[in-house]
């Protein structure tokens, strides 16, 4: 059985639905500290309220439900993390350490924990950022993701725990709300374009960032987890990429569908977070090792986002 922790989050909701399609609804247990997400309620699969920091409770569920795979998606993201650094570090790190120990003790077969391009920093080469390069993240979220990658590699090397991870770019989705990220302007812009035909962007117009449509991110996660263990060369986290764009470029792609759409820019504290991250990512090792290939570019994503957001209204 599969346990998903943080199943109510931006990635969690869609990953839960996707895994249930593959493994069967009752074999994928969704948990979250918040009450069950409406989309999961509708899906009517197994759900428990669970605080990832309650180690005893987590261990009880893993043992009682004969869990063989764990997806740990609970985290405090970059923008929120900067407002509460110690709290964000504690949650992001202690949750991972709790689960690494529980998975080791219960001989869980596979463990997934997401990293992020936030694990890179301002000294990292910013174009086509390589898989192996200078890290030195400058946000608490990024520090926790880089430290977490090294802990994952440690548990693989020392205990043989089959842990896998991806350095997600900014993820764009319409089904579930984002949670305090710096890249979330790229979600809000679509919602505001439909509602008000105008958007005030908290990043400057030429802020290039690596981005990915959620459909691609979910497929990448499942393809990574289903690849034969011997193909996995990186036990920190794989670089993963689809596209890079700036607020100016995404607004142009929206104008093709909503000609009256206008945008203005009011960069805030999230500008320097974005400025510390790469502008484009080299994911050739993911493509070579387990056949990664993205499907959504900016035009295709904009079309899909606007179509789905219109239907959702
Ligand atoms: C954030 N969406 O903005 C997340 C992600 C690369 C960005 O880690 O914090």
mmCIF file of N, CA and C in Angstrom, residues 55-154:
data_model
loop_
_atom_site.group_PDB
_atom_site.id
_atom_site.type_symbol
_atom_site.label_atom_id
_atom_site.label_comp_id
_atom_site.label_asym_id
_atom_site.label_seq_id
_atom_site.Cartn_x
_atom_site.Cartn_y
_atom_site.Cartn_z
ATOM 1 N N UNK A 55 5.544 11.638 15.152
ATOM 2 C CA UNK A 55 6.293 10.457 14.706
ATOM 3 C C UNK A 55 5.589 9.160 15.079
ATOM 4 N N UNK A 56 5.057 9.118 16.321
ATOM 5 C CA UNK A 56 4.408 7.871 16.787
ATOM 6 C C UNK A 56 3.209 7.527 15.902
ATOM 7 N N UNK A 57 2.415 8.538 15.608
ATOM 8 C CA UNK A 57 1.204 8.319 14.803
ATOM 9 C C UNK A 57 1.582 7.869 13.390
ATOM 10 N N UNK A 58 2.599 8.519 12.821
ATOM 11 C CA UNK A 58 3.038 8.155 11.455
ATOM 12 C C UNK A 58 3.517 6.707 11.451
ATOM 13 N N UNK A 59 4.337 6.348 12.458
ATOM 14 C CA UNK A 59 4.880 4.978 12.538
ATOM 15 C C UNK A 59 3.752 3.964 12.679
ATOM 16 N N UNK A 60 2.725 4.341 13.443
ATOM 17 C CA UNK A 60 1.578 3.428 13.679
ATOM 18 C C UNK A 60 0.877 3.139 12.349
ATOM 19 N N UNK A 61 0.654 4.177 11.551
ATOM 20 C CA UNK A 61 -0.062 4.005 10.270
ATOM 21 C C UNK A 61 0.787 3.173 9.310
ATOM 22 N N UNK A 62 2.092 3.438 9.244
ATOM 23 C CA UNK A 62 2.969 2.699 8.323
ATOM 24 C C UNK A 62 2.964 1.211 8.663
ATOM 25 N N UNK A 63 3.001 0.902 9.977
ATOM 26 C CA UNK A 63 3.035 -0.512 10.397
ATOM 27 C C UNK A 63 1.653 -1.150 10.211
ATOM 28 N N UNK A 64 0.600 -0.461 10.669
ATOM 29 C CA UNK A 64 -0.762 -1.034 10.663
ATOM 30 C C UNK A 64 -1.250 -1.271 9.235
ATOM 31 N N UNK A 65 -0.919 -0.344 8.331
ATOM 32 C CA UNK A 65 -1.465 -0.435 6.959
ATOM 33 C C UNK A 65 -0.527 -1.181 6.010
ATOM 34 N N UNK A 66 0.544 -1.789 6.541
ATOM 35 C CA UNK A 66 1.513 -2.494 5.676
ATOM 36 C C UNK A 66 1.937 -1.636 4.490
ATOM 37 N N UNK A 67 2.405 -0.414 4.808
ATOM 38 C CA UNK A 67 2.816 0.520 3.755
ATOM 39 C C UNK A 67 4.107 0.051 3.085
ATOM 40 N N UNK A 68 4.101 0.036 1.748
ATOM 41 C CA UNK A 68 5.322 -0.367 1.012
ATOM 42 C C UNK A 68 5.957 0.813 0.279
ATOM 43 N N UNK A 69 5.183 1.884 0.060
ATOM 44 C CA UNK A 69 5.751 3.082 -0.575
ATOM 45 C C UNK A 69 5.258 4.312 0.182
ATOM 46 N N UNK A 70 6.146 5.284 0.407
ATOM 47 C CA UNK A 70 5.778 6.545 1.057
ATOM 48 C C UNK A 70 6.149 7.719 0.158
ATOM 49 N N UNK A 71 5.211 8.654 -0.010
ATOM 50 C CA UNK A 71 5.471 9.922 -0.708
ATOM 51 C C UNK A 71 5.334 11.015 0.336
ATOM 52 N N UNK A 72 6.440 11.705 0.651
ATOM 53 C CA UNK A 72 6.408 12.769 1.659
ATOM 54 C C UNK A 72 6.373 14.123 0.958
ATOM 55 N N UNK A 73 5.183 14.727 0.912
ATOM 56 C CA UNK A 73 5.020 15.984 0.171
ATOM 57 C C UNK A 73 4.793 17.172 1.092
ATOM 58 N N UNK A 74 4.704 16.914 2.387
ATOM 59 C CA UNK A 74 4.444 18.027 3.319
ATOM 60 C C UNK A 74 5.693 18.908 3.392
ATOM 61 N N UNK A 75 5.535 20.212 3.210
ATOM 62 C CA UNK A 75 6.695 21.124 3.310
ATOM 63 C C UNK A 75 6.209 22.564 3.398
ATOM 64 N N UNK A 76 7.100 23.413 3.897
ATOM 65 C CA UNK A 76 6.865 24.868 3.890
ATOM 66 C C UNK A 76 7.681 25.416 2.721
ATOM 67 N N UNK A 77 7.017 26.109 1.799
ATOM 68 C CA UNK A 77 7.696 26.541 0.568
ATOM 69 C C UNK A 77 8.492 27.839 0.767
ATOM 70 N N UNK A 78 9.113 28.296 -0.323
ATOM 71 C CA UNK A 78 10.142 29.339 -0.236
ATOM 72 C C UNK A 78 9.656 30.650 0.372
ATOM 73 N N UNK A 79 8.562 31.183 -0.140
ATOM 74 C CA UNK A 79 8.147 32.511 0.339
ATOM 75 C C UNK A 79 7.691 32.441 1.795
ATOM 76 N N UNK A 80 6.855 31.441 2.104
ATOM 77 C CA UNK A 80 6.382 31.299 3.495
ATOM 78 C C UNK A 80 7.559 31.045 4.423
ATOM 79 N N UNK A 81 8.506 30.240 3.953
ATOM 80 C CA UNK A 81 9.652 29.877 4.786
ATOM 81 C C UNK A 81 10.468 31.080 5.220
ATOM 82 N N UNK A 82 10.572 32.072 4.351
ATOM 83 C CA UNK A 82 11.393 33.254 4.703
ATOM 84 C C UNK A 82 10.743 34.059 5.823
ATOM 85 N N UNK A 83 9.443 33.896 5.988
ATOM 86 C CA UNK A 83 8.761 34.648 7.056
ATOM 87 C C UNK A 83 8.962 33.960 8.413
ATOM 88 N N UNK A 84 9.229 32.633 8.388
ATOM 89 C CA UNK A 84 9.396 31.879 9.654
ATOM 90 C C UNK A 84 10.535 30.882 9.511
ATOM 91 N N UNK A 85 11.774 31.349 9.399
ATOM 92 C CA UNK A 85 12.898 30.465 9.035
ATOM 93 C C UNK A 85 13.071 29.228 9.913
ATOM 94 N N UNK A 86 13.113 29.395 11.254
ATOM 95 C CA UNK A 86 13.377 28.234 12.121
ATOM 96 C C UNK A 86 12.222 27.239 12.051
ATOM 97 N N UNK A 87 11.016 27.765 12.030
ATOM 98 C CA UNK A 87 9.812 26.907 11.934
ATOM 99 C C UNK A 87 9.847 26.126 10.628
ATOM 100 N N UNK A 88 10.179 26.804 9.515
ATOM 101 C CA UNK A 88 10.210 26.148 8.205
ATOM 102 C C UNK A 88 11.298 25.074 8.184
ATOM 103 N N UNK A 89 12.475 25.392 8.739
ATOM 104 C CA UNK A 89 13.565 24.420 8.776
ATOM 105 C C UNK A 89 13.126 23.201 9.586
ATOM 106 N N UNK A 90 12.522 23.462 10.729
ATOM 107 C CA UNK A 90 12.141 22.375 11.641
ATOM 108 C C UNK A 90 11.153 21.438 10.946
ATOM 109 N N UNK A 91 10.134 22.015 10.328
ATOM 110 C CA UNK A 91 9.115 21.176 9.659
ATOM 111 C C UNK A 91 9.736 20.420 8.483
ATOM 112 N N UNK A 92 10.461 21.144 7.620
ATOM 113 C CA UNK A 92 10.991 20.495 6.410
ATOM 114 C C UNK A 92 12.011 19.413 6.756
ATOM 115 N N UNK A 93 12.848 19.628 7.768
ATOM 116 C CA UNK A 93 13.896 18.658 8.091
ATOM 117 C C UNK A 93 13.408 17.553 9.021
ATOM 118 N N UNK A 94 12.683 17.927 10.090
ATOM 119 C CA UNK A 94 12.274 16.903 11.061
ATOM 120 C C UNK A 94 11.287 15.923 10.433
ATOM 121 N N UNK A 95 10.446 16.436 9.533
ATOM 122 C CA UNK A 95 9.486 15.522 8.877
ATOM 123 C C UNK A 95 10.250 14.492 8.050
ATOM 124 N N UNK A 96 11.284 14.962 7.346
ATOM 125 C CA UNK A 96 12.074 14.039 6.504
ATOM 126 C C UNK A 96 12.810 13.028 7.377
ATOM 127 N N UNK A 97 13.464 13.501 8.448
ATOM 128 C CA UNK A 97 14.227 12.583 9.316
ATOM 129 C C UNK A 97 13.283 11.568 9.958
ATOM 130 N N UNK A 98 12.103 12.037 10.374
ATOM 131 C CA UNK A 98 11.104 11.104 10.952
ATOM 132 C C UNK A 98 10.812 9.977 9.960
ATOM 133 N N UNK A 99 10.531 10.379 8.732
ATOM 134 C CA UNK A 99 10.107 9.389 7.729
ATOM 135 C C UNK A 99 11.267 8.497 7.290
ATOM 136 N N UNK A 100 12.467 9.032 7.202
ATOM 137 C CA UNK A 100 13.616 8.193 6.818
ATOM 138 C C UNK A 100 13.780 7.069 7.830
ATOM 139 N N UNK A 101 13.691 7.399 9.120
ATOM 140 C CA UNK A 101 13.824 6.393 10.176
ATOM 141 C C UNK A 101 12.658 5.395 10.133
ATOM 142 N N UNK A 102 11.450 5.897 9.993
ATOM 143 C CA UNK A 102 10.267 5.010 9.974
ATOM 144 C C UNK A 102 10.335 4.072 8.764
ATOM 145 N N UNK A 103 10.762 4.614 7.606
ATOM 146 C CA UNK A 103 10.850 3.773 6.396
ATOM 147 C C UNK A 103 11.943 2.721 6.574
ATOM 148 N N UNK A 104 13.048 3.104 7.194
ATOM 149 C CA UNK A 104 14.144 2.150 7.423
ATOM 150 C C UNK A 104 13.650 1.036 8.357
ATOM 151 N N UNK A 105 13.051 1.430 9.475
ATOM 152 C CA UNK A 105 12.626 0.432 10.485
ATOM 153 C C UNK A 105 11.539 -0.493 9.948
ATOM 154 N N UNK A 106 10.671 0.042 9.073
ATOM 155 C CA UNK A 106 9.562 -0.783 8.554
ATOM 156 C C UNK A 106 9.865 -1.400 7.207
ATOM 157 N N UNK A 107 11.129 -1.289 6.776
ATOM 158 C CA UNK A 107 11.545 -1.860 5.485
ATOM 159 C C UNK A 107 10.604 -1.453 4.350
ATOM 160 N N UNK A 108 10.252 -0.175 4.325
ATOM 161 C CA UNK A 108 9.436 0.361 3.215
ATOM 162 C C UNK A 108 10.236 0.223 1.929
ATOM 163 N N UNK A 109 9.579 -0.223 0.843
ATOM 164 C CA UNK A 109 10.313 -0.538 -0.386
ATOM 165 C C UNK A 109 10.807 0.702 -1.116
ATOM 166 N N UNK A 110 9.929 1.727 -1.240
ATOM 167 C CA UNK A 110 10.337 2.921 -1.993
ATOM 168 C C UNK A 110 9.832 4.165 -1.265
ATOM 169 N N UNK A 111 10.646 5.214 -1.329
ATOM 170 C CA UNK A 111 10.332 6.470 -0.634
ATOM 171 C C UNK A 111 10.563 7.646 -1.595
ATOM 172 N N UNK A 112 9.577 8.519 -1.703
ATOM 173 C CA UNK A 112 9.734 9.690 -2.581
ATOM 174 C C UNK A 112 9.690 10.964 -1.755
ATOM 175 N N UNK A 113 10.658 11.852 -2.029
ATOM 176 C CA UNK A 113 10.685 13.143 -1.333
ATOM 177 C C UNK A 113 11.094 14.207 -2.342
ATOM 178 N N UNK A 114 10.300 15.252 -2.570
ATOM 179 C CA UNK A 114 10.617 16.237 -3.596
ATOM 180 C C UNK A 114 11.688 17.225 -3.182
ATOM 181 N N UNK A 115 12.647 17.458 -4.109
ATOM 182 C CA UNK A 115 13.544 18.580 -3.923
ATOM 183 C C UNK A 115 13.059 19.680 -4.877
ATOM 184 N N UNK A 116 13.938 20.642 -5.180
ATOM 185 C CA UNK A 116 13.480 21.822 -5.923
ATOM 186 C C UNK A 116 14.671 22.553 -6.529
ATOM 187 N N UNK A 117 14.407 23.359 -7.537
ATOM 188 C CA UNK A 117 15.493 24.197 -8.087
ATOM 189 C C UNK A 117 15.954 25.195 -7.027
ATOM 190 N N UNK A 118 15.155 25.303 -5.962
ATOM 191 C CA UNK A 118 15.547 26.183 -4.846
ATOM 192 C C UNK A 118 16.785 25.663 -4.120
ATOM 193 N N UNK A 119 17.182 24.423 -4.408
ATOM 194 C CA UNK A 119 18.399 23.873 -3.765
ATOM 195 C C UNK A 119 19.658 24.507 -4.359
ATOM 196 N N UNK A 120 19.484 25.188 -5.513
ATOM 197 C CA UNK A 120 20.605 25.926 -6.127
ATOM 198 C C UNK A 120 20.639 27.337 -5.528
ATOM 199 N N UNK A 121 21.750 28.044 -5.742
ATOM 200 C CA UNK A 121 21.847 29.404 -5.186
ATOM 201 C C UNK A 121 22.443 30.372 -6.193
ATOM 202 N N UNK A 122 22.713 31.619 -5.745
ATOM 203 C CA UNK A 122 23.183 32.662 -6.667
ATOM 204 C C UNK A 122 24.557 32.385 -7.281
ATOM 205 N N UNK A 123 25.344 31.479 -6.673
ATOM 206 C CA UNK A 123 26.665 31.151 -7.242
ATOM 207 C C UNK A 123 26.596 29.991 -8.220
ATOM 208 N N UNK A 124 25.403 29.398 -8.359
ATOM 209 C CA UNK A 124 25.210 28.289 -9.310
ATOM 210 C C UNK A 124 25.139 28.877 -10.726
ATOM 211 N N UNK A 125 25.800 28.205 -11.714
ATOM 212 C CA UNK A 125 25.630 28.661 -13.109
ATOM 213 C C UNK A 125 24.128 28.711 -13.435
ATOM 214 N N UNK A 126 23.655 29.862 -13.971
ATOM 215 C CA UNK A 126 22.192 30.044 -14.039
ATOM 216 C C UNK A 126 21.563 29.573 -15.338
ATOM 217 N N UNK A 127 22.406 29.373 -16.370
ATOM 218 C CA UNK A 127 21.866 28.852 -17.641
ATOM 219 C C UNK A 127 22.198 27.364 -17.736
ATOM 220 N N UNK A 128 21.217 26.563 -18.110
ATOM 221 C CA UNK A 128 21.463 25.115 -18.245
ATOM 222 C C UNK A 128 22.197 24.557 -17.033
ATOM 223 N N UNK A 129 21.662 24.878 -15.863
ATOM 224 C CA UNK A 129 22.286 24.462 -14.612
ATOM 225 C C UNK A 129 22.549 22.954 -14.613
ATOM 226 N N UNK A 130 23.811 22.553 -14.406
ATOM 227 C CA UNK A 130 24.146 21.125 -14.488
ATOM 228 C C UNK A 130 23.616 20.319 -13.303
ATOM 229 N N UNK A 131 23.574 18.993 -13.475
ATOM 230 C CA UNK A 131 23.149 18.101 -12.390
ATOM 231 C C UNK A 131 24.093 18.216 -11.187
ATOM 232 N N UNK A 132 25.401 18.294 -11.461
ATOM 233 C CA UNK A 132 26.405 18.379 -10.381
ATOM 234 C C UNK A 132 27.092 19.731 -10.483
ATOM 235 N N UNK A 133 26.859 20.605 -9.498
ATOM 236 C CA UNK A 133 27.378 21.973 -9.588
ATOM 237 C C UNK A 133 27.378 22.598 -8.199
ATOM 238 N N UNK A 134 27.749 23.885 -8.138
ATOM 239 C CA UNK A 134 27.723 24.640 -6.880
ATOM 240 C C UNK A 134 26.266 24.778 -6.417
ATOM 241 N N UNK A 135 26.020 24.524 -5.146
ATOM 242 C CA UNK A 135 24.642 24.628 -4.660
ATOM 243 C C UNK A 135 24.473 25.949 -3.889
ATOM 244 N N UNK A 136 24.817 26.026 -2.611
ATOM 245 C CA UNK A 136 24.818 27.241 -1.762
ATOM 246 C C UNK A 136 23.486 28.010 -1.805
ATOM 247 N N UNK A 137 22.360 27.326 -1.547
ATOM 248 C CA UNK A 137 21.052 27.990 -1.531
ATOM 249 C C UNK A 137 20.985 29.096 -0.473
ATOM 250 N N UNK A 138 20.209 30.131 -0.751
ATOM 251 C CA UNK A 138 20.149 31.265 0.190
ATOM 252 C C UNK A 138 18.756 31.451 0.793
ATOM 253 N N UNK A 139 17.812 30.513 0.514
ATOM 254 C CA UNK A 139 16.535 30.580 1.240
ATOM 255 C C UNK A 139 16.498 29.398 2.203
ATOM 256 N N UNK A 140 15.720 29.535 3.262
ATOM 257 C CA UNK A 140 15.612 28.441 4.233
ATOM 258 C C UNK A 140 15.039 27.205 3.555
ATOM 259 N N UNK A 141 14.066 27.446 2.703
ATOM 260 C CA UNK A 141 13.443 26.344 1.948
ATOM 261 C C UNK A 141 14.513 25.624 1.122
ATOM 262 N N UNK A 142 15.362 26.402 0.429
ATOM 263 C CA UNK A 142 16.423 25.836 -0.411
ATOM 264 C C UNK A 142 17.463 25.102 0.431
ATOM 265 N N UNK A 143 17.816 25.679 1.573
ATOM 266 C CA UNK A 143 18.785 25.030 2.480
ATOM 267 C C UNK A 143 18.227 23.679 2.936
ATOM 268 N N UNK A 144 16.917 23.678 3.264
ATOM 269 C CA UNK A 144 16.300 22.422 3.739
ATOM 270 C C UNK A 144 16.213 21.397 2.612
ATOM 271 N N UNK A 145 16.013 21.849 1.397
ATOM 272 C CA UNK A 145 15.929 20.914 0.266
ATOM 273 C C UNK A 145 17.310 20.328 -0.047
ATOM 274 N N UNK A 146 18.342 21.155 0.007
ATOM 275 C CA UNK A 146 19.690 20.645 -0.278
ATOM 276 C C UNK A 146 20.138 19.690 0.836
ATOM 277 N N UNK A 147 19.917 20.110 2.078
ATOM 278 C CA UNK A 147 20.283 19.228 3.211
ATOM 279 C C UNK A 147 19.495 17.923 3.126
ATOM 280 N N UNK A 148 18.232 18.035 2.757
ATOM 281 C CA UNK A 148 17.387 16.837 2.643
ATOM 282 C C UNK A 148 17.883 15.895 1.567
ATOM 283 N N UNK A 149 18.343 16.450 0.451
ATOM 284 C CA UNK A 149 18.885 15.609 -0.628
ATOM 285 C C UNK A 149 20.062 14.787 -0.098
ATOM 286 N N UNK A 150 20.906 15.440 0.726
ATOM 287 C CA UNK A 150 22.095 14.737 1.218
ATOM 288 C C UNK A 150 21.704 13.654 2.224
ATOM 289 N N UNK A 151 20.672 13.918 3.017
ATOM 290 C CA UNK A 151 20.161 12.898 3.951
ATOM 291 C C UNK A 151 19.587 11.719 3.177
ATOM 292 N N UNK A 152 18.887 12.012 2.088
ATOM 293 C CA UNK A 152 18.313 10.917 1.269
ATOM 294 C C UNK A 152 19.445 10.042 0.729
ATOM 295 N N UNK A 153 20.481 10.674 0.209
ATOM 296 C CA UNK A 153 21.620 9.931 -0.343
ATOM 297 C C UNK A 153 22.285 9.093 0.771
ATOM 298 N N UNK A 154 22.350 9.682 1.974
ATOM 299 C CA UNK A 154 22.978 8.980 3.118
ATOM 300 C C UNK A 154 22.195 7.709 3.427
#
